[in-house]
Short mmCIF file of C-alpha atoms in Angstrom, two decimals:
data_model
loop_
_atom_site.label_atom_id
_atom_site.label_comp_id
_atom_site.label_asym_id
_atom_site.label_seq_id
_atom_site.Cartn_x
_atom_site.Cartn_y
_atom_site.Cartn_z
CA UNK A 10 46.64 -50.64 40.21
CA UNK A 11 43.07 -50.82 39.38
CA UNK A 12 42.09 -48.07 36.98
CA UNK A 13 38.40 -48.76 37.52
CA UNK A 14 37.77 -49.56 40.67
CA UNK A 15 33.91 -51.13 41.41
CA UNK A 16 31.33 -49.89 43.68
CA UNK A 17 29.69 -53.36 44.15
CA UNK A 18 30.41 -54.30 47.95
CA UNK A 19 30.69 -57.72 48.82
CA UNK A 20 27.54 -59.05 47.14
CA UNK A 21 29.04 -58.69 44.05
CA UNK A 22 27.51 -58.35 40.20
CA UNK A 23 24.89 -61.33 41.86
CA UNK A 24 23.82 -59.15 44.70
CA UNK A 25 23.42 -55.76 42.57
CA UNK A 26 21.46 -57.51 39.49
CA UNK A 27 17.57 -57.14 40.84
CA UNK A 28 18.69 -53.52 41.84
CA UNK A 29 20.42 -52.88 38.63
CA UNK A 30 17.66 -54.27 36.30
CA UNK A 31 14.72 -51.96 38.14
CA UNK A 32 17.34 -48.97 37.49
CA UNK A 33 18.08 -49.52 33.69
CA UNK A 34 14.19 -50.24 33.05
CA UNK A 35 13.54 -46.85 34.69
CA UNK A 36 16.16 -45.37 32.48
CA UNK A 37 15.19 -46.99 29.40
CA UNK A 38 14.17 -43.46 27.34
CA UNK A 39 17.31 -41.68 29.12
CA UNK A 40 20.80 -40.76 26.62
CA UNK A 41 22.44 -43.02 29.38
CA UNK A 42 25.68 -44.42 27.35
CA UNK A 43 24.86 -47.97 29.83
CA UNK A 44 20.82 -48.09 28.08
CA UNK A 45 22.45 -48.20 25.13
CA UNK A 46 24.50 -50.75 25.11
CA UNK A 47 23.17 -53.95 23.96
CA UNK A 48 25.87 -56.30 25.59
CA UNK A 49 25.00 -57.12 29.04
CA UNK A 50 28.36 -57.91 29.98
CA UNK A 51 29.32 -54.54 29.30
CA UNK A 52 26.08 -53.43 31.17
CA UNK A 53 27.29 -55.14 33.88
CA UNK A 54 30.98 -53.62 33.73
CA UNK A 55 29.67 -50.05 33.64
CA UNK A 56 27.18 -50.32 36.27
CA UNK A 57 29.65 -51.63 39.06
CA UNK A 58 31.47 -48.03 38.07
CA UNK A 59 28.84 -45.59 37.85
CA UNK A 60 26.68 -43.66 40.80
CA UNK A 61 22.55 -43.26 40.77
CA UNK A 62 21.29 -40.70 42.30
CA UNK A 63 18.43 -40.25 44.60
CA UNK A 64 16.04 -39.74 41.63
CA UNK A 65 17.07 -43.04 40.00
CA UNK A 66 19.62 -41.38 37.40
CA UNK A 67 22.78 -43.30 36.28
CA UNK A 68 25.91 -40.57 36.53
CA UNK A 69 29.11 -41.92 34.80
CA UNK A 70 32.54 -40.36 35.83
CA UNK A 71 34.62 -38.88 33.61
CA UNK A 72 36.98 -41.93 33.06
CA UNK A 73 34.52 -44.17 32.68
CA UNK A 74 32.36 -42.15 30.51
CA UNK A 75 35.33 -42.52 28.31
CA UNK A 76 34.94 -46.30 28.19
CA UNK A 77 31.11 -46.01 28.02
CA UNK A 78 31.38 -44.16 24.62
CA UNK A 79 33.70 -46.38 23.15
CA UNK A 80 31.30 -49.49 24.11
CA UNK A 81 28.42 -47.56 22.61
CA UNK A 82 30.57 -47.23 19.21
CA UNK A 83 31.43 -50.72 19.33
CA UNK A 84 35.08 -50.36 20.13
CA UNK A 85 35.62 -52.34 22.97
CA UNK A 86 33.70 -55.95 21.97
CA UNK A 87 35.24 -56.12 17.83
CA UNK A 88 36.96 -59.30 17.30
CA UNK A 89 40.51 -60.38 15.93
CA UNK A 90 41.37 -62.08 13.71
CA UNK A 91 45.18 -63.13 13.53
CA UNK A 92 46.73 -64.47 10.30
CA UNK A 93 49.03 -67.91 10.55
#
């Protein structure tokens, strides 16, 4: 079960990226949790999940808003280290 299902249709991350980079330059000043996260991979991840609207916003849902904020707090990307 996928508990964050995409919204990128069959072109993919590829075929959303010129689309993608015109919205987050246009939402550069916004509080948008996806502006503010530096790692594009995670750009990348939340933008396949998230809706714009017809004036260019970028709406998270609630779920994914959850992820979002942890991203932004640096959560998500911390590494490990394991002990031998």
């Amino acid at each position: 079960m996928n508990l964050y299902p995409h919204k990128l249709g069959s072109g993919g991350y590829l075929g959303k990226s010129d689309e993608w980079g015109k919205v987050l330059a246009a939402n550069r000043e916004s509080d948008s949790p996806v502006v503010k996260i530096k790692n594009t991979r995670g750009q990348k991840w939340l933008m396949g999940r998230s809706e714009i609207t017809a004036d260019g916003r970028i709406v998270l849902h609630k779920d994914v808003q959850l992820v979002a904020d942890k991203m932004v707090r640096g959560f998500c990307y911390k590494s490990v280290s394991f002990k031998q």
